[in-house]
mmCIF file of C-alpha atoms and ligand atoms in Angstrom:
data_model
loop_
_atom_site.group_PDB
_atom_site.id
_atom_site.type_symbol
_atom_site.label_atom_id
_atom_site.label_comp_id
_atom_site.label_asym_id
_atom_site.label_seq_id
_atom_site.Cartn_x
_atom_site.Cartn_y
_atom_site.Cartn_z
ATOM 1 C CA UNK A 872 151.362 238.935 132.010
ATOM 2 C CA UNK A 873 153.295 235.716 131.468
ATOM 3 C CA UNK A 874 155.887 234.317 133.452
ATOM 4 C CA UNK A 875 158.027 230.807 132.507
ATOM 5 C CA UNK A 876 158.312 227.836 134.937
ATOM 6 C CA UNK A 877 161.294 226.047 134.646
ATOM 7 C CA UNK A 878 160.818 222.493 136.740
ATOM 8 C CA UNK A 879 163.693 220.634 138.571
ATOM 9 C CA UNK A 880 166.176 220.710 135.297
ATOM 10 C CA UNK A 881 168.831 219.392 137.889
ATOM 11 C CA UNK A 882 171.744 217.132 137.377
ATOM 12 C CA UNK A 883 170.537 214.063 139.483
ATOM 13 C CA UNK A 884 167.681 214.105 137.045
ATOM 14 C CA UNK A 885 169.547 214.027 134.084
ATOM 15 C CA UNK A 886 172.114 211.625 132.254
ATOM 16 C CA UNK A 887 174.141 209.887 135.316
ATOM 17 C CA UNK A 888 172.008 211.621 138.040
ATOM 18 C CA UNK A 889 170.883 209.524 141.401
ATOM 19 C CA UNK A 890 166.817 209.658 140.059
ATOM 20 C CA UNK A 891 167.566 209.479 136.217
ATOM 21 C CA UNK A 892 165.125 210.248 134.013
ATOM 22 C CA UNK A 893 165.473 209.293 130.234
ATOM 23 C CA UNK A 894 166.143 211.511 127.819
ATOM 24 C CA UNK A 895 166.257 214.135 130.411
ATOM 25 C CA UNK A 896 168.559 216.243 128.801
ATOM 26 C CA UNK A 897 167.068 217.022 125.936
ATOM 27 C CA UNK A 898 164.830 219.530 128.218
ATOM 28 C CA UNK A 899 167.824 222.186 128.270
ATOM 29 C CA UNK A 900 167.946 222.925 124.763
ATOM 30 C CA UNK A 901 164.051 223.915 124.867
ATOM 31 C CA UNK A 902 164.508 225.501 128.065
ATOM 32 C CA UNK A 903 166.643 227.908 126.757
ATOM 33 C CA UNK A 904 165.443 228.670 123.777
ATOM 34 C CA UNK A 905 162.268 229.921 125.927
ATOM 35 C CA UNK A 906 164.558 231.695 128.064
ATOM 36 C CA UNK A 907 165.855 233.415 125.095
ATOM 37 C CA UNK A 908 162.535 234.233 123.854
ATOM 38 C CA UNK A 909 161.003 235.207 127.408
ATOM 39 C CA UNK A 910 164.027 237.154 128.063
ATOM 40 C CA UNK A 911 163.283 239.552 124.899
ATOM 41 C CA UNK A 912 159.814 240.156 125.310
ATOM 42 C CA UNK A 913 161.195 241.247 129.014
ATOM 43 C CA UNK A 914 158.871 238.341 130.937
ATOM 44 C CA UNK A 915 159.926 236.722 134.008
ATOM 45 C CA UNK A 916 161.468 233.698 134.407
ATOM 46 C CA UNK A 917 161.558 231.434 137.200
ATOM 47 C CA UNK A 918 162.834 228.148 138.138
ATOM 48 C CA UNK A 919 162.118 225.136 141.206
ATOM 49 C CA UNK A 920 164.891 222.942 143.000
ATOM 50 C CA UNK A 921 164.207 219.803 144.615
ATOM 51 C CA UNK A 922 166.310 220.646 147.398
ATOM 52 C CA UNK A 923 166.156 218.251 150.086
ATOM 53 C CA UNK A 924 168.621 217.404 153.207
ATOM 54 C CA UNK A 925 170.075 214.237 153.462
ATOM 55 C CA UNK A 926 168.068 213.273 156.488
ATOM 56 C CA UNK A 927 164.601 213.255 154.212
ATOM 57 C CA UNK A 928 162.345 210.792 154.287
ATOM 58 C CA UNK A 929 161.349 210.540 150.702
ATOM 59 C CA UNK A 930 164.730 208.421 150.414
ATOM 60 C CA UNK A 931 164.156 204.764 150.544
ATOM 61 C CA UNK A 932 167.360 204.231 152.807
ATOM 62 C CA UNK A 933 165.916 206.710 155.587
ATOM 63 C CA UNK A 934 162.511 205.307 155.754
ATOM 64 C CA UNK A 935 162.917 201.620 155.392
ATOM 65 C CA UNK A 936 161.135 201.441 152.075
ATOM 66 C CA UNK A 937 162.188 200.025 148.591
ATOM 67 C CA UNK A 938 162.582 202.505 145.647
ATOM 68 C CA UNK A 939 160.110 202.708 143.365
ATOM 69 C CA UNK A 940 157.516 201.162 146.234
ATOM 70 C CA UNK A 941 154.442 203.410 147.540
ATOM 71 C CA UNK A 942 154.250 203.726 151.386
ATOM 72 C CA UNK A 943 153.112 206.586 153.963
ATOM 73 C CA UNK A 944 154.930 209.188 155.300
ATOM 74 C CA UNK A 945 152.841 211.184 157.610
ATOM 75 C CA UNK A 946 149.725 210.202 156.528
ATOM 76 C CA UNK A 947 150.363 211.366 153.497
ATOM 77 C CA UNK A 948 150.866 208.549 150.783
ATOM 78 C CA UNK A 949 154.687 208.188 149.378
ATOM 79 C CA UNK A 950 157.289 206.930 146.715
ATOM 80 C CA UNK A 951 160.599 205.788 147.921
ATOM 81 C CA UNK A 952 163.190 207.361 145.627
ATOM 82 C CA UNK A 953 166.838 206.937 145.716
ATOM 83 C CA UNK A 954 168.832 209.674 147.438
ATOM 84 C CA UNK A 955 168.406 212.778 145.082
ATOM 85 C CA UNK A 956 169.040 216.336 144.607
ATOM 86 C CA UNK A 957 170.329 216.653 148.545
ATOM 87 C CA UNK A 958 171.050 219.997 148.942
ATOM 88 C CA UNK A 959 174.561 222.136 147.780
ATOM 89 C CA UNK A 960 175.428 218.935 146.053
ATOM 90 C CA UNK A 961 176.592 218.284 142.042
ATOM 91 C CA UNK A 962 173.343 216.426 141.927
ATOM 92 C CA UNK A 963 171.149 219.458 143.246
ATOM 93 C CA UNK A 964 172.884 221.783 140.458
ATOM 94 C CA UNK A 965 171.583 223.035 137.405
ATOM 95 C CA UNK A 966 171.901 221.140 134.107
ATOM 96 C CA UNK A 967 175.765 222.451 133.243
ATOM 97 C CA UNK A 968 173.764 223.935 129.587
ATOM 98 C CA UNK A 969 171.223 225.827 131.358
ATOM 99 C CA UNK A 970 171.781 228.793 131.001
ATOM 100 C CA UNK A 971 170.929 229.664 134.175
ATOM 101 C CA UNK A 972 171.754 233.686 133.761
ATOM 102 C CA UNK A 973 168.653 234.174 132.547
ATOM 103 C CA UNK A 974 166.774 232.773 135.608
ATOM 104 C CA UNK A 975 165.386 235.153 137.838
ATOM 105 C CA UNK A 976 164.540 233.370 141.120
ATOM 106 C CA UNK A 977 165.071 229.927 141.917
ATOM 107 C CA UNK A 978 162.270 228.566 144.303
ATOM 108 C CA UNK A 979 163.265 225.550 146.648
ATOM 109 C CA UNK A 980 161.187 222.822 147.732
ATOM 110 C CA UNK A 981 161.290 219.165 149.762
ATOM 111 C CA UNK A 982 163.527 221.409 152.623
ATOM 112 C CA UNK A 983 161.440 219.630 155.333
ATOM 113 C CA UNK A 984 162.739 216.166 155.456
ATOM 114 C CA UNK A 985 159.729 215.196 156.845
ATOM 115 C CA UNK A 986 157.094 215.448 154.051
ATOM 116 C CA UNK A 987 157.831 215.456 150.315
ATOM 117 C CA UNK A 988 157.113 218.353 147.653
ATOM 118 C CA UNK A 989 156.185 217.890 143.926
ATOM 119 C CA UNK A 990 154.464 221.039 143.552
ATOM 120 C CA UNK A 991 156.075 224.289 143.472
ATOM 121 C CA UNK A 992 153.542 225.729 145.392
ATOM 122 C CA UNK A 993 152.994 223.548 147.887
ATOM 123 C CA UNK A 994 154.433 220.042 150.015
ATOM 124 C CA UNK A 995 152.569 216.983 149.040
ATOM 125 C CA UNK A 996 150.164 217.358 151.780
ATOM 126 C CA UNK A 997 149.415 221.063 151.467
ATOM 127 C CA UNK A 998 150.832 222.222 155.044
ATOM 128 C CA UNK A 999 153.666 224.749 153.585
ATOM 129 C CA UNK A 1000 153.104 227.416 150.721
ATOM 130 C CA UNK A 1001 156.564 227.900 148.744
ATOM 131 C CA UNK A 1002 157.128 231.936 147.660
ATOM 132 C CA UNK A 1003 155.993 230.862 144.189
ATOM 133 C CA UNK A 1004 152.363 232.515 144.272
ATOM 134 C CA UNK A 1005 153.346 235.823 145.696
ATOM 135 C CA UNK A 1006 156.206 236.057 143.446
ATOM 136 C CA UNK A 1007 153.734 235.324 140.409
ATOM 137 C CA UNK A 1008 150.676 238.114 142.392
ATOM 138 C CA UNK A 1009 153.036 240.758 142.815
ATOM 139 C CA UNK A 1010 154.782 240.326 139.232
ATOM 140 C CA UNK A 1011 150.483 240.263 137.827
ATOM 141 C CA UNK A 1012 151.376 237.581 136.051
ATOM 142 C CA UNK A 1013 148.431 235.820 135.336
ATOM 143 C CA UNK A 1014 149.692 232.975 132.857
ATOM 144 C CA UNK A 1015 152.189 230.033 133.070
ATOM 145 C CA UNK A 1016 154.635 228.138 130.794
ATOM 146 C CA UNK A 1017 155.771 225.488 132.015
ATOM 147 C CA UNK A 1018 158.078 222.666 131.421
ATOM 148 C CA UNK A 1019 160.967 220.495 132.863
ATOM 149 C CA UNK A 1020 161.383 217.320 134.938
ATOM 150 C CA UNK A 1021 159.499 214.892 135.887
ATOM 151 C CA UNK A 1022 156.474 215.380 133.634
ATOM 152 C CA UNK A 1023 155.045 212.738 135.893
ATOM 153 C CA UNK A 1024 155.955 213.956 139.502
ATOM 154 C CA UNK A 1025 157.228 217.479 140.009
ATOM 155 C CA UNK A 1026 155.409 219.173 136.513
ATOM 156 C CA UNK A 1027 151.973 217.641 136.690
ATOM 157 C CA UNK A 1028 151.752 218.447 140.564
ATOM 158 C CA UNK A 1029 152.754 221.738 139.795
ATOM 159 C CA UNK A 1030 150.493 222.264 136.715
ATOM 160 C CA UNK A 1031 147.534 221.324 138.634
ATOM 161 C CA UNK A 1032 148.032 223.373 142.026
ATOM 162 C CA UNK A 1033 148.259 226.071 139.074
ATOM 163 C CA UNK A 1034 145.608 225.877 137.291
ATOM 164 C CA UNK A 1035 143.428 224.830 141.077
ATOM 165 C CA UNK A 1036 144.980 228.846 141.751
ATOM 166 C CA UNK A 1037 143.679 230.400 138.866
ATOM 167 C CA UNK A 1038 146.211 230.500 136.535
ATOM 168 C CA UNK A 1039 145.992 229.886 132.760
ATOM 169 C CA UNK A 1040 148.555 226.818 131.968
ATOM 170 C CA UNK A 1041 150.522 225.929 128.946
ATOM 171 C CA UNK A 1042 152.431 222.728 129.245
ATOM 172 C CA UNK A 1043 155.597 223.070 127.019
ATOM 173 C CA UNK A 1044 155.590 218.627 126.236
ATOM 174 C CA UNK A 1045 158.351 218.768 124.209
ATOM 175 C CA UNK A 1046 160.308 220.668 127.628
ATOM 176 C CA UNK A 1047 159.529 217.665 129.692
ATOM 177 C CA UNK A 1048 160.576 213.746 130.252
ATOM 178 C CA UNK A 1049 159.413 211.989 132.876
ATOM 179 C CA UNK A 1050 160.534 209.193 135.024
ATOM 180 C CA UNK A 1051 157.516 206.659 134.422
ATOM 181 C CA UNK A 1052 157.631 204.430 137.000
ATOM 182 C CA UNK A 1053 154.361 202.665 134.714
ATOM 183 C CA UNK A 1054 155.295 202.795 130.664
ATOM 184 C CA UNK A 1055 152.251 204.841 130.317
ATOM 185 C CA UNK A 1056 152.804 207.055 133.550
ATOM 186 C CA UNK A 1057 153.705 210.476 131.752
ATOM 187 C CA UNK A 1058 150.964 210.002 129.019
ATOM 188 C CA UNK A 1059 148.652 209.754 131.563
ATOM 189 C CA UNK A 1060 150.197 213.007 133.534
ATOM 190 C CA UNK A 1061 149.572 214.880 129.869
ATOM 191 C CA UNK A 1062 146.243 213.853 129.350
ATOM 192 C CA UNK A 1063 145.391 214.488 133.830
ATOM 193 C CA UNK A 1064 147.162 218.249 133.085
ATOM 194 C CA UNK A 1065 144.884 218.448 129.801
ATOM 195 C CA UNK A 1066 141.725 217.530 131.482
ATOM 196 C CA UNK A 1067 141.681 219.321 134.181
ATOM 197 C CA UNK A 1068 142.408 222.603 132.265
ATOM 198 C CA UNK A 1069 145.733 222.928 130.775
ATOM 199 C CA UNK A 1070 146.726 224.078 127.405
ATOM 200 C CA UNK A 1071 149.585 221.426 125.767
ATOM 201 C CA UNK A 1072 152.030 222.818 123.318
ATOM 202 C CA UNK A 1073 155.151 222.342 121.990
ATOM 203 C CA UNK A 1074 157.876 225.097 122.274
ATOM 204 C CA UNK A 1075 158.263 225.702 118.513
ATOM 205 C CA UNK A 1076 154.786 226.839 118.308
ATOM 206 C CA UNK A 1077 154.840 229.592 120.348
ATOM 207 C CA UNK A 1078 157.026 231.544 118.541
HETATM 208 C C1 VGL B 1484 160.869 214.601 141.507
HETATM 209 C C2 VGL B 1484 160.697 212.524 142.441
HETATM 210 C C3 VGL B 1484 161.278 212.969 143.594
HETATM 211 C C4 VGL B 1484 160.629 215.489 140.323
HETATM 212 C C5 VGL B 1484 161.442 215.067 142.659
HETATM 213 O O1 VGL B 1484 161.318 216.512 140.183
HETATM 214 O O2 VGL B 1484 159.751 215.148 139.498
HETATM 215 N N1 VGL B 1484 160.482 213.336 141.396
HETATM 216 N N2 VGL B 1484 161.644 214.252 143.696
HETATM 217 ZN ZN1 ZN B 1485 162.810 214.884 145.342
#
């Protein structure tokens, strides 16, 4: 059984937003064009928030750090980023186009301020477990498709803690944008996803 991972598609990361990522919009249209498709064939759909209080320490301005800079925040190595998706704010919403009707559940991660989350499934230093795998176990779904924001942050971590559990992985590339910090940062994430076992293709083949 398959199952569709949408990633972070969240104002803040899209035209205007606090962590802007270009061209970040044009991930709606393909997400819901999946959704559409997903939605007939009756397979579920599921979708992360970066969803963090205002307090957390991934922000430059509560940590002392510079955005865009690398530092450590409990031991576990960190990028400042400018004060994003904070949660029950416009910036934490969906995308106004997504249609977000045909979402089932909507997973939340980064709720500790205390240690960041890329992955869906886990925190950046593998403490906390989201509901994401038991969601996917008791739904047998034994595939991913997945796409969304940043192909260089929150997909690629959550692509590989995916395919590390088992799952097979398609990365949907036209569905993602990412922030690339480094020109080359989100070719890099493709070809990191890619080698370590995931399938890339673009939404129009699918179907
Ligand atoms: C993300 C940086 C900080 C992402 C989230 O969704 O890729 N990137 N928080
Ligand atoms: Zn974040």
């Amino acid at each position: 059984m398959k199952a569709l991972i949408l990633v972070d598609l969240q104002n803040d990361f899209c035209k205007d937003g606090a962590l802007e990522v270009k061209n970040g919009d044009e991930t709606i249209s393909v997400a819901n064009f999946l959704m559409n498709k997903f939605s007939q064939e009756n397979s579920l759909i599921l979708a992360t928030k970066d969803w963090h209080p205002s307090s957390h320490k991934s922000f430059a301005i509560n940590s002392n750090g510079t955005i865009g800079e690398v530092g450590t925040l409990n031991g576990v190595p960190q990028v400042w980023w400018p004060v994003h998706c904070v949660e029950n704010t416009k910036g934490s919403e969906f995308h106004p186009d997504l249609n977000k009707d045909l979402i089932s559940t909507i997973i939340y991660k980064g709720t500790n301020p205390e240690i960041d989350s890329y992955s869906g499934f886990f925190d950046n230093g593998r403490l906390n477990e989201t509901t994401l795998n038991s969601i996917l176990k008791d739904n047998k779904i034994d595939t991913l498709y997945i796409l969304g924001l940043a192909t260089d942050f929150c997909v690629k971590f959550t692509v590989l803690d995916a395919l590390q559990l088992g799952y097979n992985v398609y990365l949907v590339e036209d569905g993602c944008r990412g922030v690339n910090l480094e020109a080359d940062s989100s070719i890099k994430a493709i070809e990191e996803m890619k080698n370590c076992g995931a399938t890339i293709v673009k939404s129009i083949d699918l179907f």
